Amino acid sequence: MSTIAITDAITTLAEAERRFYLNRTEEEDFFLEWRTNLPALSEVEKVGVNELRRRYLYQRSENHLLEGTVMLLLVSPLLALGGFYDPPFKIRAEESIQIILDDGEEVLQGRIDVLVLQNQLWVVILESKKTALSVWSALPQTLAYLMGNPQPEQPSFGMMTNGDDILFVKLAQTENRQYSVSRVFAPFISVQELYTVLQILKGISSQIDHRAL
C-alpha cells in the first residue's frame, strides 16, 4: 500500500471524481441549503456584515491579500455571526487526514489548512495574492477533505473562498456519492452577496446543530 499526499494526488476535478467515484448532480433538491428557506438576518447581523465588508474592501483596495488576512477580515467574522464559534460546534485547524481508497492500494494523506466544524463543515481559504488562483481551483482538494469525514452517513459541506469569491459545495456519501455546488458569491458586487452567504451559513449551522442534539 502506497501513501500519497492529497495535494499531489488530487489536482483536478476529474481526478477527484475518478478516485472517489463521485458524481456531480445538478438536481436542485439535492443542495437546497443555498437556494431555499434561508433564515432571515437581524438588523444587528446586517450591521456586522456591513462592517466586515467595509473593512475587507478597504484592505483589499491596496493589494491582494494573504490567506491569513482573508481569515481575519472575512471568514472568521462570518463564522462568528453564523454561530459556528458557539456550542455544539468545535473547531480544528491544520487537521491531519488519511483516506484509504476503495481499491485498497493507496492511502491519501495530508494536513488540511482549513477549519473543520462539527465534522460537517469544512472551510477552505485560498491565497488571493495570485489573481489566476480561482476559487474553483480549491474544489478538487475540498472534495477530498469531505471524503475524509468521520461521519460519512451525514452530508458534509464546504465553503471555499479567496476573499473575492465564495463558493459552497455539498457532498453526500451515499451509494452514488453525489456532490453539488452553489453559484459563486462575490462580496465586491454588493453587500447583499454577503448577506446571502451569512444566511447560507446560518442555515447549515441550524441543520448541523439539530443533528447534534
JSON list of C-alpha atoms in Angstrom, two decimals:
[
{"chain": "A", "resi": 1, "resn": "MET", "atom": "CA", "xyz": [0.00, 0.00, 0.00]},
{"chain": "A", "resi": 2, "resn": "SER", "atom": "CA", "xyz": [1.49, 3.34, -1.06]},
{"chain": "A", "resi": 3, "resn": "THR", "atom": "CA", "xyz": [0.94, 6.69, 0.62]},
{"chain": "A", "resi": 4, "resn": "ILE", "atom": "CA", "xyz": [0.49, 9.84, -1.45]},
{"chain": "A", "resi": 5, "resn": "ALA", "atom": "CA", "xyz": [-0.07, 13.45, -0.41]},
{"chain": "A", "resi": 6, "resn": "ILE", "atom": "CA", "xyz": [-3.54, 14.73, -1.23]},
{"chain": "A", "resi": 7, "resn": "THR", "atom": "CA", "xyz": [-2.03, 17.84, -2.81]},
{"chain": "A", "resi": 8, "resn": "ASP", "atom": "CA", "xyz": [-0.10, 15.62, -5.24]},
{"chain": "A", "resi": 9, "resn": "ALA", "atom": "CA", "xyz": [-2.80, 13.03, -5.89]},
{"chain": "A", "resi": 10, "resn": "ILE", "atom": "CA", "xyz": [-5.86, 15.25, -6.33]},
{"chain": "A", "resi": 11, "resn": "THR", "atom": "CA", "xyz": [-5.03, 18.13, -8.65]},
{"chain": "A", "resi": 12, "resn": "THR", "atom": "CA", "xyz": [-8.05, 18.21, -10.96]},
{"chain": "A", "resi": 13, "resn": "LEU", "atom": "CA", "xyz": [-11.78, 17.76, -10.62]},
{"chain": "A", "resi": 14, "resn": "ALA", "atom": "CA", "xyz": [-11.66, 14.76, -12.97]},
{"chain": "A", "resi": 15, "resn": "GLU", "atom": "CA", "xyz": [-9.09, 13.13, -10.70]},
{"chain": "A", "resi": 16, "resn": "ALA", "atom": "CA", "xyz": [-11.25, 13.69, -7.61]},
{"chain": "A", "resi": 17, "resn": "GLU", "atom": "CA", "xyz": [-14.29, 12.22, -9.34]},
{"chain": "A", "resi": 18, "resn": "ARG", "atom": "CA", "xyz": [-12.35, 9.21, -10.60]},
{"chain": "A", "resi": 19, "resn": "ARG", "atom": "CA", "xyz": [-10.56, 8.32, -7.38]},
{"chain": "A", "resi": 20, "resn": "PHE", "atom": "CA", "xyz": [-13.59, 8.80, -5.13]},
{"chain": "A", "resi": 21, "resn": "TYR", "atom": "CA", "xyz": [-16.26, 7.60, -7.58]},
{"chain": "A", "resi": 22, "resn": "LEU", "atom": "CA", "xyz": [-18.03, 10.94, -7.29]},
{"chain": "A", "resi": 23, "resn": "ASN", "atom": "CA", "xyz": [-20.86, 12.15, -9.47]},
{"chain": "A", "resi": 24, "resn": "ARG", "atom": "CA", "xyz": [-21.87, 15.77, -9.75]},
{"chain": "A", "resi": 25, "resn": "THR", "atom": "CA", "xyz": [-25.60, 16.31, -9.63]},
{"chain": "A", "resi": 26, "resn": "GLU", "atom": "CA", "xyz": [-27.46, 19.42, -10.72]},
{"chain": "A", "resi": 27, "resn": "GLU", "atom": "CA", "xyz": [-30.76, 18.33, -9.23]},
{"chain": "A", "resi": 28, "resn": "GLU", "atom": "CA", "xyz": [-31.97, 21.39, -7.33]},
{"chain": "A", "resi": 29, "resn": "ASP", "atom": "CA", "xyz": [-33.41, 19.40, -4.44]},
{"chain": "A", "resi": 30, "resn": "PHE", "atom": "CA", "xyz": [-30.00, 17.88, -3.61]},
{"chain": "A", "resi": 31, "resn": "PHE", "atom": "CA", "xyz": [-28.45, 21.13, -2.38]},
{"chain": "A", "resi": 32, "resn": "LEU", "atom": "CA", "xyz": [-31.38, 23.18, -1.14]},
{"chain": "A", "resi": 33, "resn": "GLU", "atom": "CA", "xyz": [-29.32, 24.68, 1.67]},
{"chain": "A", "resi": 34, "resn": "TRP", "atom": "CA", "xyz": [-28.07, 27.51, -0.55]},
{"chain": "A", "resi": 35, "resn": "ARG", "atom": "CA", "xyz": [-31.27, 28.01, -2.51]},
{"chain": "A", "resi": 36, "resn": "THR", "atom": "CA", "xyz": [-34.39, 27.96, -0.35]},
{"chain": "A", "resi": 37, "resn": "ASN", "atom": "CA", "xyz": [-35.73, 28.65, 3.13]},
{"chain": "A", "resi": 38, "resn": "LEU", "atom": "CA", "xyz": [-32.79, 30.87, 4.03]},
{"chain": "A", "resi": 39, "resn": "PRO", "atom": "CA", "xyz": [-33.13, 32.28, 7.56]},
{"chain": "A", "resi": 40, "resn": "ALA", "atom": "CA", "xyz": [-33.76, 36.00, 7.93]},
{"chain": "A", "resi": 41, "resn": "LEU", "atom": "CA", "xyz": [-30.98, 38.21, 9.23]},
{"chain": "A", "resi": 42, "resn": "SER", "atom": "CA", "xyz": [-31.42, 40.54, 12.17]},
{"chain": "A", "resi": 43, "resn": "GLU", "atom": "CA", "xyz": [-30.50, 44.20, 11.91]},
{"chain": "A", "resi": 44, "resn": "VAL", "atom": "CA", "xyz": [-27.55, 43.53, 14.21]},
{"chain": "A", "resi": 45, "resn": "GLU", "atom": "CA", "xyz": [-26.30, 40.81, 11.86]},
{"chain": "A", "resi": 46, "resn": "LYS", "atom": "CA", "xyz": [-26.68, 43.09, 8.84]},
{"chain": "A", "resi": 47, "resn": "VAL", "atom": "CA", "xyz": [-24.70, 45.81, 10.62]},
{"chain": "A", "resi": 48, "resn": "GLY", "atom": "CA", "xyz": [-21.98, 43.23, 11.33]},
{"chain": "A", "resi": 49, "resn": "VAL", "atom": "CA", "xyz": [-21.86, 42.17, 7.68]},
{"chain": "A", "resi": 50, "resn": "ASN", "atom": "CA", "xyz": [-21.76, 45.78, 6.51]},
{"chain": "A", "resi": 51, "resn": "GLU", "atom": "CA", "xyz": [-18.82, 46.48, 8.79]},
{"chain": "A", "resi": 52, "resn": "LEU", "atom": "CA", "xyz": [-16.78, 43.43, 7.83]},
{"chain": "A", "resi": 53, "resn": "ARG", "atom": "CA", "xyz": [-17.36, 44.14, 4.13]},
{"chain": "A", "resi": 54, "resn": "ARG", "atom": "CA", "xyz": [-16.25, 47.76, 4.59]},
{"chain": "A", "resi": 55, "resn": "ARG", "atom": "CA", "xyz": [-13.05, 46.61, 6.28]},
{"chain": "A", "resi": 56, "resn": "TYR", "atom": "CA", "xyz": [-12.38, 43.95, 3.66]},
{"chain": "A", "resi": 57, "resn": "LEU", "atom": "CA", "xyz": [-12.85, 46.34, 0.74]},
{"chain": "A", "resi": 58, "resn": "TYR", "atom": "CA", "xyz": [-10.61, 48.92, 2.41]},
{"chain": "A", "resi": 59, "resn": "GLN", "atom": "CA", "xyz": [-7.75, 46.44, 2.95]},
{"chain": "A", "resi": 60, "resn": "ARG", "atom": "CA", "xyz": [-8.28, 44.75, -0.42]},
{"chain": "A", "resi": 61, "resn": "SER", "atom": "CA", "xyz": [-8.07, 48.06, -2.32]},
{"chain": "A", "resi": 62, "resn": "GLU", "atom": "CA", "xyz": [-4.34, 48.26, -1.69]},
{"chain": "A", "resi": 63, "resn": "ASN", "atom": "CA", "xyz": [-3.31, 44.81, -2.84]},
{"chain": "A", "resi": 64, "resn": "HIS", "atom": "CA", "xyz": [-4.18, 41.13, -2.96]},
{"chain": "A", "resi": 65, "resn": "LEU", "atom": "CA", "xyz": [-4.49, 39.54, 0.47]},
{"chain": "A", "resi": 66, "resn": "LEU", "atom": "CA", "xyz": [-2.80, 36.55, 2.04]},
{"chain": "A", "resi": 67, "resn": "GLU", "atom": "CA", "xyz": [-4.98, 33.73, 3.33]},
{"chain": "A", "resi": 68, "resn": "GLY", "atom": "CA", "xyz": [-4.34, 34.69, 6.96]},
{"chain": "A", "resi": 69, "resn": "THR", "atom": "CA", "xyz": [-5.63, 38.18, 6.29]},
{"chain": "A", "resi": 70, "resn": "VAL", "atom": "CA", "xyz": [-8.70, 36.84, 4.49]},
{"chain": "A", "resi": 71, "resn": "MET", "atom": "CA", "xyz": [-9.37, 34.70, 7.56]},
{"chain": "A", "resi": 72, "resn": "LEU", "atom": "CA", "xyz": [-9.13, 37.67, 9.94]},
{"chain": "A", "resi": 73, "resn": "LEU", "atom": "CA", "xyz": [-11.11, 40.14, 7.85]},
{"chain": "A", "resi": 74, "resn": "LEU", "atom": "CA", "xyz": [-13.80, 37.99, 6.24]},
{"chain": "A", "resi": 75, "resn": "VAL", "atom": "CA", "xyz": [-14.08, 34.34, 7.18]},
{"chain": "A", "resi": 76, "resn": "SER", "atom": "CA", "xyz": [-13.76, 34.49, 10.96]},
{"chain": "A", "resi": 77, "resn": "PRO", "atom": "CA", "xyz": [-16.34, 37.28, 11.38]},
{"chain": "A", "resi": 78, "resn": "LEU", "atom": "CA", "xyz": [-18.77, 35.44, 9.09]},
{"chain": "A", "resi": 79, "resn": "LEU", "atom": "CA", "xyz": [-18.38, 32.21, 11.07]},
{"chain": "A", "resi": 80, "resn": "ALA", "atom": "CA", "xyz": [-18.90, 34.09, 14.33]},
{"chain": "A", "resi": 81, "resn": "LEU", "atom": "CA", "xyz": [-22.08, 35.71, 13.01]},
{"chain": "A", "resi": 82, "resn": "GLY", "atom": "CA", "xyz": [-23.21, 32.28, 11.75]},
{"chain": "A", "resi": 83, "resn": "GLY", "atom": "CA", "xyz": [-22.93, 30.80, 15.23]},
{"chain": "A", "resi": 84, "resn": "PHE", "atom": "CA", "xyz": [-20.05, 28.42, 14.48]},
{"chain": "A", "resi": 85, "resn": "TYR", "atom": "CA", "xyz": [-17.91, 29.54, 17.43]},
{"chain": "A", "resi": 86, "resn": "ASP", "atom": "CA", "xyz": [-20.56, 28.52, 19.96]},
{"chain": "A", "resi": 87, "resn": "PRO", "atom": "CA", "xyz": [-21.80, 25.10, 21.23]},
{"chain": "A", "resi": 88, "resn": "PRO", "atom": "CA", "xyz": [-22.16, 22.48, 19.88]},
{"chain": "A", "resi": 89, "resn": "PHE", "atom": "CA", "xyz": [-19.52, 23.37, 17.29]},
{"chain": "A", "resi": 90, "resn": "LYS", "atom": "CA", "xyz": [-15.85, 22.52, 17.72]},
{"chain": "A", "resi": 91, "resn": "ILE", "atom": "CA", "xyz": [-13.12, 23.99, 15.54]},
{"chain": "A", "resi": 92, "resn": "ARG", "atom": "CA", "xyz": [-10.00, 22.20, 14.40]},
{"chain": "A", "resi": 93, "resn": "ALA", "atom": "CA", "xyz": [-7.30, 23.71, 12.18]},
{"chain": "A", "resi": 94, "resn": "GLU", "atom": "CA", "xyz": [-4.48, 22.04, 10.26]},
{"chain": "A", "resi": 95, "resn": "GLU", "atom": "CA", "xyz": [-6.09, 18.68, 10.87]},
{"chain": "A", "resi": 96, "resn": "SER", "atom": "CA", "xyz": [-4.27, 15.56, 9.67]},
{"chain": "A", "resi": 97, "resn": "ILE", "atom": "CA", "xyz": [-6.31, 13.31, 7.43]},
{"chain": "A", "resi": 98, "resn": "GLN", "atom": "CA", "xyz": [-5.94, 9.87, 5.84]},
{"chain": "A", "resi": 99, "resn": "ILE", "atom": "CA", "xyz": [-8.19, 8.40, 3.18]},
{"chain": "A", "resi": 100, "resn": "ILE", "atom": "CA", "xyz": [-7.87, 4.77, 2.13]},
{"chain": "A", "resi": 101, "resn": "LEU", "atom": "CA", "xyz": [-9.07, 4.46, -1.45]},
{"chain": "A", "resi": 102, "resn": "ASP", "atom": "CA", "xyz": [-11.62, 1.80, -2.33]},
{"chain": "A", "resi": 103, "resn": "ASP", "atom": "CA", "xyz": [-9.06, -0.27, -4.21]},
{"chain": "A", "resi": 104, "resn": "GLY", "atom": "CA", "xyz": [-7.03, -0.56, -1.02]},
{"chain": "A", "resi": 105, "resn": "GLU", "atom": "CA", "xyz": [-3.83, 0.14, -2.93]},
{"chain": "A", "resi": 106, "resn": "GLU", "atom": "CA", "xyz": [-3.29, 3.76, -1.93]},
{"chain": "A", "resi": 107, "resn": "VAL", "atom": "CA", "xyz": [-3.65, 5.97, 1.10]},
{"chain": "A", "resi": 108, "resn": "LEU", "atom": "CA", "xyz": [-4.07, 9.71, 0.63]},
{"chain": "A", "resi": 109, "resn": "GLN", "atom": "CA", "xyz": [-2.85, 11.83, 3.47]},
{"chain": "A", "resi": 110, "resn": "GLY", "atom": "CA", "xyz": [-2.25, 15.44, 4.24]},
{"chain": "A", "resi": 111, "resn": "ARG", "atom": "CA", "xyz": [-2.61, 18.24, 6.71]},
{"chain": "A", "resi": 112, "resn": "ILE", "atom": "CA", "xyz": [-5.61, 20.38, 5.96]},
{"chain": "A", "resi": 113, "resn": "ASP", "atom": "CA", "xyz": [-5.07, 24.12, 6.19]},
{"chain": "A", "resi": 114, "resn": "VAL", "atom": "CA", "xyz": [-8.76, 24.57, 6.83]},
{"chain": "A", "resi": 115, "resn": "LEU", "atom": "CA", "xyz": [-11.25, 24.82, 9.62]},
{"chain": "A", "resi": 116, "resn": "VAL", "atom": "CA", "xyz": [-13.35, 21.77, 10.44]},
{"chain": "A", "resi": 117, "resn": "LEU", "atom": "CA", "xyz": [-16.51, 22.43, 12.39]},
{"chain": "A", "resi": 118, "resn": "GLN", "atom": "CA", "xyz": [-18.53, 19.61, 13.97]},
{"chain": "A", "resi": 119, "resn": "ASN", "atom": "CA", "xyz": [-17.08, 17.23, 11.33]},
{"chain": "A", "resi": 120, "resn": "GLN", "atom": "CA", "xyz": [-19.58, 18.55, 8.81]},
{"chain": "A", "resi": 121, "resn": "LEU", "atom": "CA", "xyz": [-18.44, 21.97, 7.60]},
{"chain": "A", "resi": 122, "resn": "TRP", "atom": "CA", "xyz": [-15.01, 22.45, 6.04]},
{"chain": "A", "resi": 123, "resn": "VAL", "atom": "CA", "xyz": [-13.81, 25.98, 5.34]},
{"chain": "A", "resi": 124, "resn": "VAL", "atom": "CA", "xyz": [-11.01, 26.27, 2.78]},
{"chain": "A", "resi": 125, "resn": "ILE", "atom": "CA", "xyz": [-9.18, 29.58, 2.41]},
{"chain": "A", "resi": 126, "resn": "LEU", "atom": "CA", "xyz": [-7.03, 30.28, -0.64]},
{"chain": "A", "resi": 127, "resn": "GLU", "atom": "CA", "xyz": [-4.44, 32.96, -1.01]},
{"chain": "A", "resi": 128, "resn": "SER", "atom": "CA", "xyz": [-5.81, 35.74, -3.18]},
{"chain": "A", "resi": 129, "resn": "LYS", "atom": "CA", "xyz": [-2.39, 37.20, -3.96]},
{"chain": "A", "resi": 130, "resn": "LYS", "atom": "CA", "xyz": [-2.41, 35.39, -7.32]},
{"chain": "A", "resi": 131, "resn": "THR", "atom": "CA", "xyz": [-5.24, 36.64, -9.46]},
{"chain": "A", "resi": 132, "resn": "ALA", "atom": "CA", "xyz": [-5.14, 33.41, -11.51]},
{"chain": "A", "resi": 133, "resn": "LEU", "atom": "CA", "xyz": [-6.00, 31.38, -8.41]},
{"chain": "A", "resi": 134, "resn": "SER", "atom": "CA", "xyz": [-9.72, 30.93, -8.92]},
{"chain": "A", "resi": 135, "resn": "VAL", "atom": "CA", "xyz": [-11.89, 29.77, -6.05]},
{"chain": "A", "resi": 136, "resn": "TRP", "atom": "CA", "xyz": [-12.80, 26.81, -8.28]},
{"chain": "A", "resi": 137, "resn": "SER", "atom": "CA", "xyz": [-9.21, 25.59, -8.02]},
{"chain": "A", "resi": 138, "resn": "ALA", "atom": "CA", "xyz": [-9.93, 24.56, -4.42]},
{"chain": "A", "resi": 139, "resn": "LEU", "atom": "CA", "xyz": [-12.82, 22.24, -5.35]},
{"chain": "A", "resi": 140, "resn": "PRO", "atom": "CA", "xyz": [-10.83, 19.02, -6.07]},
{"chain": "A", "resi": 141, "resn": "GLN", "atom": "CA", "xyz": [-9.00, 19.04, -2.75]},
{"chain": "A", "resi": 142, "resn": "THR", "atom": "CA", "xyz": [-12.09, 20.20, -0.87]},
{"chain": "A", "resi": 143, "resn": "LEU", "atom": "CA", "xyz": [-13.93, 17.14, -2.16]},
{"chain": "A", "resi": 144, "resn": "ALA", "atom": "CA", "xyz": [-11.03, 15.02, -0.88]},
{"chain": "A", "resi": 145, "resn": "TYR", "atom": "CA", "xyz": [-11.33, 16.61, 2.55]},
{"chain": "A", "resi": 146, "resn": "LEU", "atom": "CA", "xyz": [-15.07, 16.00, 2.62]},
{"chain": "A", "resi": 147, "resn": "MET", "atom": "CA", "xyz": [-14.47, 12.35, 1.75]},
{"chain": "A", "resi": 148, "resn": "GLY", "atom": "CA", "xyz": [-12.43, 12.13, 4.95]},
{"chain": "A", "resi": 149, "resn": "ASN", "atom": "CA", "xyz": [-15.48, 12.97, 7.04]},
{"chain": "A", "resi": 150, "resn": "PRO", "atom": "CA", "xyz": [-15.51, 10.55, 10.01]},
{"chain": "A", "resi": 151, "resn": "GLN", "atom": "CA", "xyz": [-19.32, 10.64, 9.89]},
{"chain": "A", "resi": 152, "resn": "PRO", "atom": "CA", "xyz": [-19.93, 9.55, 6.29]},
{"chain": "A", "resi": 153, "resn": "GLU", "atom": "CA", "xyz": [-23.59, 8.81, 6.97]},
{"chain": "A", "resi": 154, "resn": "GLN", "atom": "CA", "xyz": [-24.18, 12.56, 7.25]},
{"chain": "A", "resi": 155, "resn": "PRO", "atom": "CA", "xyz": [-23.86, 15.03, 4.36]},
{"chain": "A", "resi": 156, "resn": "SER", "atom": "CA", "xyz": [-20.92, 17.41, 4.63]},
{"chain": "A", "resi": 157, "resn": "PHE", "atom": "CA", "xyz": [-20.43, 20.94, 3.39]},
{"chain": "A", "resi": 158, "resn": "GLY", "atom": "CA", "xyz": [-17.50, 23.03, 2.24]},
{"chain": "A", "resi": 159, "resn": "MET", "atom": "CA", "xyz": [-17.05, 26.76, 1.86]},
{"chain": "A", "resi": 160, "resn": "MET", "atom": "CA", "xyz": [-14.18, 27.88, -0.36]},
{"chain": "A", "resi": 161, "resn": "THR", "atom": "CA", "xyz": [-13.01, 31.46, -0.62]},
{"chain": "A", "resi": 162, "resn": "ASN", "atom": "CA", "xyz": [-10.12, 33.58, -1.76]},
{"chain": "A", "resi": 163, "resn": "GLY", "atom": "CA", "xyz": [-11.85, 36.61, -0.26]},
{"chain": "A", "resi": 164, "resn": "ASP", "atom": "CA", "xyz": [-13.08, 37.96, -3.57]},
{"chain": "A", "resi": 165, "resn": "ASP", "atom": "CA", "xyz": [-15.28, 34.94, -4.34]},
{"chain": "A", "resi": 166, "resn": "ILE", "atom": "CA", "xyz": [-17.13, 32.46, -2.13]},
{"chain": "A", "resi": 167, "resn": "LEU", "atom": "CA", "xyz": [-18.36, 29.03, -3.25]},
{"chain": "A", "resi": 168, "resn": "PHE", "atom": "CA", "xyz": [-20.27, 26.31, -1.36]},
{"chain": "A", "resi": 169, "resn": "VAL", "atom": "CA", "xyz": [-20.23, 22.57, -2.01]},
{"chain": "A", "resi": 170, "resn": "LYS", "atom": "CA", "xyz": [-22.27, 19.71, -0.55]},
{"chain": "A", "resi": 171, "resn": "LEU", "atom": "CA", "xyz": [-21.25, 16.05, -0.63]},
{"chain": "A", "resi": 172, "resn": "ALA", "atom": "CA", "xyz": [-23.30, 13.00, 0.33]},
{"chain": "A", "resi": 173, "resn": "GLN", "atom": "CA", "xyz": [-21.52, 9.67, 0.64]},
{"chain": "A", "resi": 174, "resn": "THR", "atom": "CA", "xyz": [-24.47, 7.63, -0.46]},
{"chain": "A", "resi": 175, "resn": "GLU", "atom": "CA", "xyz": [-24.28, 4.74, -2.91]},
{"chain": "A", "resi": 176, "resn": "ASN", "atom": "CA", "xyz": [-23.92, 7.28, -5.72]},
{"chain": "A", "resi": 177, "resn": "ARG", "atom": "CA", "xyz": [-21.52, 9.59, -3.84]},
{"chain": "A", "resi": 178, "resn": "GLN", "atom": "CA", "xyz": [-23.00, 12.78, -5.17]},
{"chain": "A", "resi": 179, "resn": "TYR", "atom": "CA", "xyz": [-21.89, 16.37, -4.82]},
{"chain": "A", "resi": 180, "resn": "SER", "atom": "CA", "xyz": [-23.20, 19.72, -5.96]},
{"chain": "A", "resi": 181, "resn": "VAL", "atom": "CA", "xyz": [-22.00, 23.31, -5.89]},
{"chain": "A", "resi": 182, "resn": "SER", "atom": "CA", "xyz": [-23.63, 26.67, -5.37]},
{"chain": "A", "resi": 183, "resn": "ARG", "atom": "CA", "xyz": [-23.19, 29.70, -7.54]},
{"chain": "A", "resi": 184, "resn": "VAL", "atom": "CA", "xyz": [-20.20, 31.93, -6.81]},
{"chain": "A", "resi": 185, "resn": "PHE", "atom": "CA", "xyz": [-20.89, 34.81, -4.43]},
{"chain": "A", "resi": 186, "resn": "ALA", "atom": "CA", "xyz": [-18.79, 37.96, -4.84]},
{"chain": "A", "resi": 187, "resn": "PRO", "atom": "CA", "xyz": [-18.57, 40.48, -1.97]},
{"chain": "A", "resi": 188, "resn": "PHE", "atom": "CA", "xyz": [-17.30, 43.13, -4.40]},
{"chain": "A", "resi": 189, "resn": "ILE", "atom": "CA", "xyz": [-20.66, 43.20, -6.20]},
{"chain": "A", "resi": 190, "resn": "SER", "atom": "CA", "xyz": [-22.85, 44.24, -3.28]},
{"chain": "A", "resi": 191, "resn": "VAL", "atom": "CA", "xyz": [-23.40, 43.73, 0.42]},
{"chain": "A", "resi": 192, "resn": "GLN", "atom": "CA", "xyz": [-26.39, 41.54, -0.49]},
{"chain": "A", "resi": 193, "resn": "GLU", "atom": "CA", "xyz": [-23.92, 38.90, -1.67]},
{"chain": "A", "resi": 194, "resn": "LEU", "atom": "CA", "xyz": [-22.52, 38.65, 1.86]},
{"chain": "A", "resi": 195, "resn": "TYR", "atom": "CA", "xyz": [-25.99, 38.74, 3.40]},
{"chain": "A", "resi": 196, "resn": "THR", "atom": "CA", "xyz": [-26.83, 35.64, 1.39]},
{"chain": "A", "resi": 197, "resn": "VAL", "atom": "CA", "xyz": [-23.56, 33.94, 2.35]},
{"chain": "A", "resi": 198, "resn": "LEU", "atom": "CA", "xyz": [-24.35, 34.50, 6.03]},
{"chain": "A", "resi": 199, "resn": "GLN", "atom": "CA", "xyz": [-27.89, 33.21, 5.52]},
{"chain": "A", "resi": 200, "resn": "ILE", "atom": "CA", "xyz": [-26.50, 30.02, 3.97]},
{"chain": "A", "resi": 201, "resn": "LEU", "atom": "CA", "xyz": [-24.05, 29.59, 6.85]},
{"chain": "A", "resi": 202, "resn": "LYS", "atom": "CA", "xyz": [-26.83, 30.09, 9.39]},
{"chain": "A", "resi": 203, "resn": "GLY", "atom": "CA", "xyz": [-28.99, 27.54, 7.58]},
{"chain": "A", "resi": 204, "resn": "ILE", "atom": "CA", "xyz": [-26.19, 24.96, 7.55]},
{"chain": "A", "resi": 205, "resn": "SER", "atom": "CA", "xyz": [-25.44, 25.75, 11.20]},
{"chain": "A", "resi": 206, "resn": "SER", "atom": "CA", "xyz": [-29.05, 25.13, 12.14]},
{"chain": "A", "resi": 207, "resn": "GLN", "atom": "CA", "xyz": [-29.15, 21.78, 10.33]},
{"chain": "A", "resi": 208, "resn": "ILE", "atom": "CA", "xyz": [-25.89, 20.51, 11.84]},
{"chain": "A", "resi": 209, "resn": "ASP", "atom": "CA", "xyz": [-26.89, 21.79, 15.29]},
{"chain": "A", "resi": 210, "resn": "HIS", "atom": "CA", "xyz": [-30.19, 19.91, 15.02]},
{"chain": "A", "resi": 211, "resn": "ARG", "atom": "CA", "xyz": [-28.41, 16.66, 14.10]},
{"chain": "A", "resi": 212, "resn": "ALA", "atom": "CA", "xyz": [-26.03, 17.06, 17.04]},
{"chain": "A", "resi": 213, "resn": "LEU", "atom": "CA", "xyz": [-28.88, 17.13, 19.56]}
]
